[in-house]
CSV table of C-alpha atoms in Angstrom, one decimal:
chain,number,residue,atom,x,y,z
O,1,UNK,CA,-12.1,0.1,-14.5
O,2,UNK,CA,-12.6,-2.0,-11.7
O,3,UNK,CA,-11.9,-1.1,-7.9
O,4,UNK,CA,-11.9,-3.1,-5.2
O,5,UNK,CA,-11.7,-2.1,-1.3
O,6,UNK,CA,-8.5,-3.4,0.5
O,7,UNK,CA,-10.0,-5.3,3.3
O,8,UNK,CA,-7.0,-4.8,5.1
O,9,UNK,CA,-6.2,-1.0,5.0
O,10,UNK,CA,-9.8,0.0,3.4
O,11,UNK,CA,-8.2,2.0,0.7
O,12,UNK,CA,-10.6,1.8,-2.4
O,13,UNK,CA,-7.9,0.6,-4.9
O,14,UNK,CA,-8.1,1.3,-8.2
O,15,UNK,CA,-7.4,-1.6,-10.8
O,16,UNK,CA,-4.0,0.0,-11.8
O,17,UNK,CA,-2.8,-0.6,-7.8
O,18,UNK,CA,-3.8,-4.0,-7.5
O,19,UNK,CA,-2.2,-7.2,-8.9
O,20,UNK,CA,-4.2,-10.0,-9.5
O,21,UNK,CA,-4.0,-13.3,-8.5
O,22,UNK,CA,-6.3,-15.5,-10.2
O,23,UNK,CA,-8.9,-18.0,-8.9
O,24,UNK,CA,-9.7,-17.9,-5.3
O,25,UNK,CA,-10.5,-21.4,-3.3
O,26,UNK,CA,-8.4,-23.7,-4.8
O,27,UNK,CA,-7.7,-27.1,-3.3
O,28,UNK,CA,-4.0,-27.5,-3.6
O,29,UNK,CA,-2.5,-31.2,-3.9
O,30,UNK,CA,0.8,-31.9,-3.6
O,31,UNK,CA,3.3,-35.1,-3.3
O,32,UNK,CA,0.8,-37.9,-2.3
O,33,UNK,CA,-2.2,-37.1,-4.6
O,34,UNK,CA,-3.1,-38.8,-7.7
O,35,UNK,CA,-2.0,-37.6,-11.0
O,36,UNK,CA,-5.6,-36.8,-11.4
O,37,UNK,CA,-6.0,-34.9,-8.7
O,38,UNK,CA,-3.0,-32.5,-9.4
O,39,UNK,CA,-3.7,-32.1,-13.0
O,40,UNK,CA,-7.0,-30.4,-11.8
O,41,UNK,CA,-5.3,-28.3,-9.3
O,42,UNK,CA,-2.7,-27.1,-11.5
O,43,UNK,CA,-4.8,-26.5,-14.8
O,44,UNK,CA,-8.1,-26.7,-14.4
O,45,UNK,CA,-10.2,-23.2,-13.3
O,46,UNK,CA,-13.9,-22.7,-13.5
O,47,UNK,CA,-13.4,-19.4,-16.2
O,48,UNK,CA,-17.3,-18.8,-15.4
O,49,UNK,CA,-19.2,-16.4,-16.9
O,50,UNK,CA,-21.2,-14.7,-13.5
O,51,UNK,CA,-20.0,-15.1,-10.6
O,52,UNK,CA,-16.0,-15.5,-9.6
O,53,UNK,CA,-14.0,-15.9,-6.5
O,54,UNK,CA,-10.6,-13.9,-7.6
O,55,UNK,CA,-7.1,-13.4,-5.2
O,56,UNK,CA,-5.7,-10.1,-6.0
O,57,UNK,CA,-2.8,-8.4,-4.0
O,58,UNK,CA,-3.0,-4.6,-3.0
O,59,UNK,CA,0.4,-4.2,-4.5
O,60,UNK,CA,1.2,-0.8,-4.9
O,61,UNK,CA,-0.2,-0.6,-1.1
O,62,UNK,CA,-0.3,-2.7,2.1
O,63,UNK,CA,1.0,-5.4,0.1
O,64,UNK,CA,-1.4,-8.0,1.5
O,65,UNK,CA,-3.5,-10.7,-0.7
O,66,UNK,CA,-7.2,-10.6,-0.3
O,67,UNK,CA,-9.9,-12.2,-2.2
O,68,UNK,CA,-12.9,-10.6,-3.9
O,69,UNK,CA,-16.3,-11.4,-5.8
O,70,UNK,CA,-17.2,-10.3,-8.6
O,71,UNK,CA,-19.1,-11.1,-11.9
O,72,UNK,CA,-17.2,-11.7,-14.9
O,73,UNK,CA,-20.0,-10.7,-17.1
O,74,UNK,CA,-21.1,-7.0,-15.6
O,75,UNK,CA,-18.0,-6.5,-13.4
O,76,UNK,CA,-20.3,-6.1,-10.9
O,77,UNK,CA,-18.1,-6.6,-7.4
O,78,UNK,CA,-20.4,-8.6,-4.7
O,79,UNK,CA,-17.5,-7.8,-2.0
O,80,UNK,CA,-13.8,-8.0,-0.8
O,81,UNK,CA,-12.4,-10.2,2.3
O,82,UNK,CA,-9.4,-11.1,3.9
O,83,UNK,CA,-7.7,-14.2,2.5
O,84,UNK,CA,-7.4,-16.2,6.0
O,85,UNK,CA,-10.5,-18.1,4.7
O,86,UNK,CA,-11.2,-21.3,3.2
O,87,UNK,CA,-14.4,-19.9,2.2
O,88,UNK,CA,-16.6,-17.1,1.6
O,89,UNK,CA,-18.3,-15.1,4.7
O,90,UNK,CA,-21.9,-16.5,4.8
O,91,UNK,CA,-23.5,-12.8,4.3
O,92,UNK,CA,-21.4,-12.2,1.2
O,93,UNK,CA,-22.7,-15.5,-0.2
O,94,UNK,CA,-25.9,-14.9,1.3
O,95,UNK,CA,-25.8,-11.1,-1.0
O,96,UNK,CA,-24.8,-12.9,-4.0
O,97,UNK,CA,-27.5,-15.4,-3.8
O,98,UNK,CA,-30.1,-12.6,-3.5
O,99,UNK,CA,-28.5,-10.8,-6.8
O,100,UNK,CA,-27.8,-14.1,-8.5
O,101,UNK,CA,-30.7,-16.2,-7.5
O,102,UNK,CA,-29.4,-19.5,-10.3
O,103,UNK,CA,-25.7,-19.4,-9.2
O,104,UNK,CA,-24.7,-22.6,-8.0
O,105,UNK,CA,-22.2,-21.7,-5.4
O,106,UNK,CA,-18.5,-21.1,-4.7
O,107,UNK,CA,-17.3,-24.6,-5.1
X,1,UNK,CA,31.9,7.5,8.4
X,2,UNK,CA,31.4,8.0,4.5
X,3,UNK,CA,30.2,11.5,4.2
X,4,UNK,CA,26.2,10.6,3.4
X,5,UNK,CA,24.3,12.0,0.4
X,6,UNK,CA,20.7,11.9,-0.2
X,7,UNK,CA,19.4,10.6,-3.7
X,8,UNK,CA,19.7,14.2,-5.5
X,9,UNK,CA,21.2,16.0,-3.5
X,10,UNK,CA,18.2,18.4,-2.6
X,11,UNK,CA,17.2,19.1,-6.7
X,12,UNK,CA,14.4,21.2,-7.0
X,13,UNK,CA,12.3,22.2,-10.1
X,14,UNK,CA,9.5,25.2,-10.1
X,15,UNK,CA,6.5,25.3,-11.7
X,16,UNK,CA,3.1,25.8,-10.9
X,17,UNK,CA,3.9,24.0,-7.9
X,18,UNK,CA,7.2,23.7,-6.7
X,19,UNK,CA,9.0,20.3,-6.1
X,20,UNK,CA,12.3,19.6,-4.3
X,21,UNK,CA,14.0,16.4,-2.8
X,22,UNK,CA,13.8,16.8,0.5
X,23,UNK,CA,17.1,15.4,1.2
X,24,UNK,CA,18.7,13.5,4.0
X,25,UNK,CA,15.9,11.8,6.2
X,26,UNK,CA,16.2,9.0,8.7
X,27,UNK,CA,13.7,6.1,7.8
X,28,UNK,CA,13.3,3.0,9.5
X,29,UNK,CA,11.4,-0.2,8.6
X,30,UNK,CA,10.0,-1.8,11.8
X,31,UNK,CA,7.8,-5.0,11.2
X,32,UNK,CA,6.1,-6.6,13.9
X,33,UNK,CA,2.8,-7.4,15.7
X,34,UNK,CA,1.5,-3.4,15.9
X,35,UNK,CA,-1.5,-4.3,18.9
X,36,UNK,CA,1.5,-5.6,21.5
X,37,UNK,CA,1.9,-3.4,24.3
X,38,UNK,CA,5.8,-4.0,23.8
X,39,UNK,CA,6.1,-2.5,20.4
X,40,UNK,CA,4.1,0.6,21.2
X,41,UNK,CA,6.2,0.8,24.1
X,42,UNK,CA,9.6,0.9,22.1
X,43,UNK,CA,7.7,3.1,19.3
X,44,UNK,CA,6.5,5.8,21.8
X,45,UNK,CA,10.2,6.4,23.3
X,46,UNK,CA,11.8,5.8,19.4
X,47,UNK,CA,9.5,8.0,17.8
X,48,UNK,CA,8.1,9.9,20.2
X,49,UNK,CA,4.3,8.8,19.3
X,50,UNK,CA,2.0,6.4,19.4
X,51,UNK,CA,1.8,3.9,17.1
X,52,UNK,CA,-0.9,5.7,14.7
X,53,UNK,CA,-3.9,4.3,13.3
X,54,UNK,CA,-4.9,2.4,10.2
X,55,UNK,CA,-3.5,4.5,7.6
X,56,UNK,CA,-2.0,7.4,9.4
X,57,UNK,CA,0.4,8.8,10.4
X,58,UNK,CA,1.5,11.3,13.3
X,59,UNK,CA,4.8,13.8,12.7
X,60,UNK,CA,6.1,16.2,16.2
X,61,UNK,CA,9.4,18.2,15.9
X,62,UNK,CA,10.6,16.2,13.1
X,63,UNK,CA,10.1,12.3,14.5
X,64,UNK,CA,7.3,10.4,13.9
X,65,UNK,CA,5.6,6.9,12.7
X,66,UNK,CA,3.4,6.1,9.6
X,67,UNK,CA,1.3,3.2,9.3
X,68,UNK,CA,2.4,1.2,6.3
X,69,UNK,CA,0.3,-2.0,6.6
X,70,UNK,CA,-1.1,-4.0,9.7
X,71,UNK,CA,2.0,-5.2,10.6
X,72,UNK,CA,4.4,-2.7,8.7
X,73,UNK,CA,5.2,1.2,10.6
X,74,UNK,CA,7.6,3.5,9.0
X,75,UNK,CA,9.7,5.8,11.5
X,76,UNK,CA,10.9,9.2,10.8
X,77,UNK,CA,13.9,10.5,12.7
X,78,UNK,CA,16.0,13.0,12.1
X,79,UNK,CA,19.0,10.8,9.5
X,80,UNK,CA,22.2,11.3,12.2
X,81,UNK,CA,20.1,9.5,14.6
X,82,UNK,CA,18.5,6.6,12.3
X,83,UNK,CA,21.2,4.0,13.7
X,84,UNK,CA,21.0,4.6,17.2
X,85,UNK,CA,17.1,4.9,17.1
X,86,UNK,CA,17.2,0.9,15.2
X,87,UNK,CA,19.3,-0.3,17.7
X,88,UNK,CA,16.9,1.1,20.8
X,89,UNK,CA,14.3,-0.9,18.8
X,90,UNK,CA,16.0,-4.0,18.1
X,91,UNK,CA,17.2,-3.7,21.7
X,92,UNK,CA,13.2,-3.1,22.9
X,93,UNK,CA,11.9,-6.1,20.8
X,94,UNK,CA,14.6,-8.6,21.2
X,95,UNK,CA,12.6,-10.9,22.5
X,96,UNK,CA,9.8,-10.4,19.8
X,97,UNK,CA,9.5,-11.4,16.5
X,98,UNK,CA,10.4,-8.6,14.3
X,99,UNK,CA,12.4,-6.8,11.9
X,100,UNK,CA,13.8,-3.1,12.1
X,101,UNK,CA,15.7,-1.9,9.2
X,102,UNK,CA,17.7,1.2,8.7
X,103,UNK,CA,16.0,2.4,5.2
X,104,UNK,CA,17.1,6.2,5.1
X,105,UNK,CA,19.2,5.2,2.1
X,106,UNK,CA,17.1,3.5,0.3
X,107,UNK,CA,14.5,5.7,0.0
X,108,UNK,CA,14.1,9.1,-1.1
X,109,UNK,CA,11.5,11.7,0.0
X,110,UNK,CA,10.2,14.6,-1.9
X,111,UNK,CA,8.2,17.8,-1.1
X,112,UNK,CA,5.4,18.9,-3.3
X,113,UNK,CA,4.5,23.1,-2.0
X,114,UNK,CA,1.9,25.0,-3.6
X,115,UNK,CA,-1.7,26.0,-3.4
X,116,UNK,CA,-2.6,23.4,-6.5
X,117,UNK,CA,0.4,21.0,-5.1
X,118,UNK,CA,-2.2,18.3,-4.7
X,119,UNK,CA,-3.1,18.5,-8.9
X,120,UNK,CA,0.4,17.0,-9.4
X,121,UNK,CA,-0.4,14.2,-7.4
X,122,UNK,CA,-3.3,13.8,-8.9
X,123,UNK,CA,-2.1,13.8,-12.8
X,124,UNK,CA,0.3,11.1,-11.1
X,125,UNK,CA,-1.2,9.0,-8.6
X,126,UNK,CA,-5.1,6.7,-8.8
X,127,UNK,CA,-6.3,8.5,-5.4
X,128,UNK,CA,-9.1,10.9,-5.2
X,129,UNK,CA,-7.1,13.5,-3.2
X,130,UNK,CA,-9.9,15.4,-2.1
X,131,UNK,CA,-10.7,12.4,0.3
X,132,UNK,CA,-7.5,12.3,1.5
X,133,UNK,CA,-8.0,13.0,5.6
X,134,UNK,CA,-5.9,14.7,7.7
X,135,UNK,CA,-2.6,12.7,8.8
X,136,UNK,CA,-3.9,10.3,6.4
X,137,UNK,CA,-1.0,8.4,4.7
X,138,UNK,CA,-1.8,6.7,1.6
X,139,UNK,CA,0.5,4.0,0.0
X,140,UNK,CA,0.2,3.9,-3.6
X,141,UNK,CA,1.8,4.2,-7.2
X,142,UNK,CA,3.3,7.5,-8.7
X,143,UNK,CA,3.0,6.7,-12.6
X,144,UNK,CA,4.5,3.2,-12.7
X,145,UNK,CA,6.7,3.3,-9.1
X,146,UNK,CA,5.5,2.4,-5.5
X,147,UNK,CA,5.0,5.9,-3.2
X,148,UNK,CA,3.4,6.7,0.0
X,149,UNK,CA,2.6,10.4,0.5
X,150,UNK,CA,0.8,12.9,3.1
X,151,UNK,CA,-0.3,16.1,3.5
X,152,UNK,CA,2.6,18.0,5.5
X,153,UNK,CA,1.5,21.0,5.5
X,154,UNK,CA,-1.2,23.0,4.3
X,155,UNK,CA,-0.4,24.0,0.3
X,156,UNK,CA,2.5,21.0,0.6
X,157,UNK,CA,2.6,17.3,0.3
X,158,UNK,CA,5.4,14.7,1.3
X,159,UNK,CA,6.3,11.7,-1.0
X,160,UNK,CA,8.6,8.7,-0.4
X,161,UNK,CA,9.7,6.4,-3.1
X,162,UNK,CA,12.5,4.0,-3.1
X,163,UNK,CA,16.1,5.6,-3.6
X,164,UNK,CA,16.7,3.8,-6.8
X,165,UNK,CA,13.5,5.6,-8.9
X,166,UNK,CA,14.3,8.7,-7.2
X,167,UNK,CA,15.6,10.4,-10.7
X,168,UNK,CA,11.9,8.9,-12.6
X,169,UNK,CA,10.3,10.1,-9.5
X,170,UNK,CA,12.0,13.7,-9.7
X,171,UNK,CA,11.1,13.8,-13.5
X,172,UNK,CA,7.7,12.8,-13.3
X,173,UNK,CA,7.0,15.5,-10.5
X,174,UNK,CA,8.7,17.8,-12.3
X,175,UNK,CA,6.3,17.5,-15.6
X,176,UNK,CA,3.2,17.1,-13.9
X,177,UNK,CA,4.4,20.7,-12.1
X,178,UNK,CA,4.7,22.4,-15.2
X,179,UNK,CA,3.1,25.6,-15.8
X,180,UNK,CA,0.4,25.7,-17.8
X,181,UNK,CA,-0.4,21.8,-16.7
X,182,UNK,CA,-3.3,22.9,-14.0
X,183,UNK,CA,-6.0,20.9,-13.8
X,184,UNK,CA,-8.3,23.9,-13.3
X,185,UNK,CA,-8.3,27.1,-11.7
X,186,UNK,CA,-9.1,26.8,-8.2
């Protein structure tokens, strides 16, 4: 079961009140971009086996999206954030450096 | 005016705990930038309290406001005077952006009395009740439906689901009460 903390209303929210979102950190390109460049945005995701940046929504609560990370392997949860970011606070990175000292970073 | 009803008409079921629509309640939604000295302003003379913290809510003499989310309140008026109360706040934040909705009847609110009234809740909802502070108002899901409930009273809790589930709602209460269903004891 996972459960992540709303970092909006700090309710720790069980799996069952949440909604995921999928990956976190995406580049969107839209009308403009190369055919290339879309294709990656719209299919391609990392699907790592460690670490993952995720976008779940507190559904069944505040109703607000946030992001987390977490490892897919141990569902291990490095931390939670508000989603008005473009990336992740330098101390949560910082944490999951110090747990995961060969991950290659968010991007 | 059409002569107003409230989603079951005050059904109640005893068990080990004893549930009961609490009928006819005023509800408004009111949306809007919470820190802005405006809003608590037009809350304080709606309600009759200040805008409450993150996650709780405040109740006197039968008005009050609930924090929904951190832009989201939900204020509790007796139902006759839900209209007049929206318009005092549309009227207060005209100049705002905002939203204030009359939801009394959409919604539909349910008492939950009894010394083990928090073990249906708990056979019902993913919160660890026993964490549950004072005031606190917790938004969440009762079996598969969106709730928010808080403690009322001592021995009773309040729950508010959307008018629509108010018969599932009902039902669900109503088993989870069942004699015989206790959790434990105490």
């Amino acid at each position: 079961m996972l459960i992540l903390d709303c970092p909006y209303c700090g309710v720790k929210a069980e799996e069952t009140e949440l909604q995921a979102g999928g990956e976190a950190h995406l580049k969107r390109y839209g009308p403009g971009s190369s055919d290339e460049e879309f294709d990656g945005y719209m299919f391609m995701r990392k699907n790592p086996k460690g670490v993952h940046f995720e976008r779940w929504r507190h559904a069944y609560g505040c109703g607000k999206w946030f992001l987390a990370a977490r490892c897919t392997a141990t569902l291990e949860v490095f931390g939670t954030y508000p989603a008005q970011t473009s990336a992740p606070p330098a101390d949560l990175q910082a944490k999951i450096k110090s747990k995961r000292p060969n991950w290659e970073g968010y991007k | 005016m059409s002569n107003a009803v409230s989603a079951l008409q005050g059904k109640s079921a005893v068990g080990f705990a004893t549930v009961t629509e609490a009928g006819l309640q005023g509800m408004i939604t009111l949306r809007g930038d919470l820190k802005s000295a405006k809003l608590k302003k037009a809350v304080k003379s709606a309600a009759g309290v200040d805008v409450p913290a993150a996650r709780r809510i405040t109740l006197k003499s039968g008005r009050g406001a609930g924090w929904m989310s951190p832009d989201e309140l939900l204020i509790l008026v007796p139902y006759a005077e839900a209209r007049a109360t929206v318009e005092a706040l549309s009227k207060a934040l005209a100049d705002d952006h905002h939203l204030v909705a009359d939801v009394s009847d959409a919604r539909a609110m349910f008492r939950i009395k009894g010394d083990k009234a928090d073990q249906v809740l708990a056979k019902l909802c993913p919160v660890d009740l026993k964490t549950l502070a004072d005031g606190e108002l917790r938004r969440t899901r009762a079996a598969q439906v969106a709730a928010a409930l808080w403690q009322s009273d001592k021995g009773e809790f309040t729950l508010v689901s959307f008018r629509s589930v108010a018969d599932y709602v009902f039902g669900a209460l109503e088993l989870s009460a069942r004699s015989g269903s206790e959790l434990s004891a105490s």
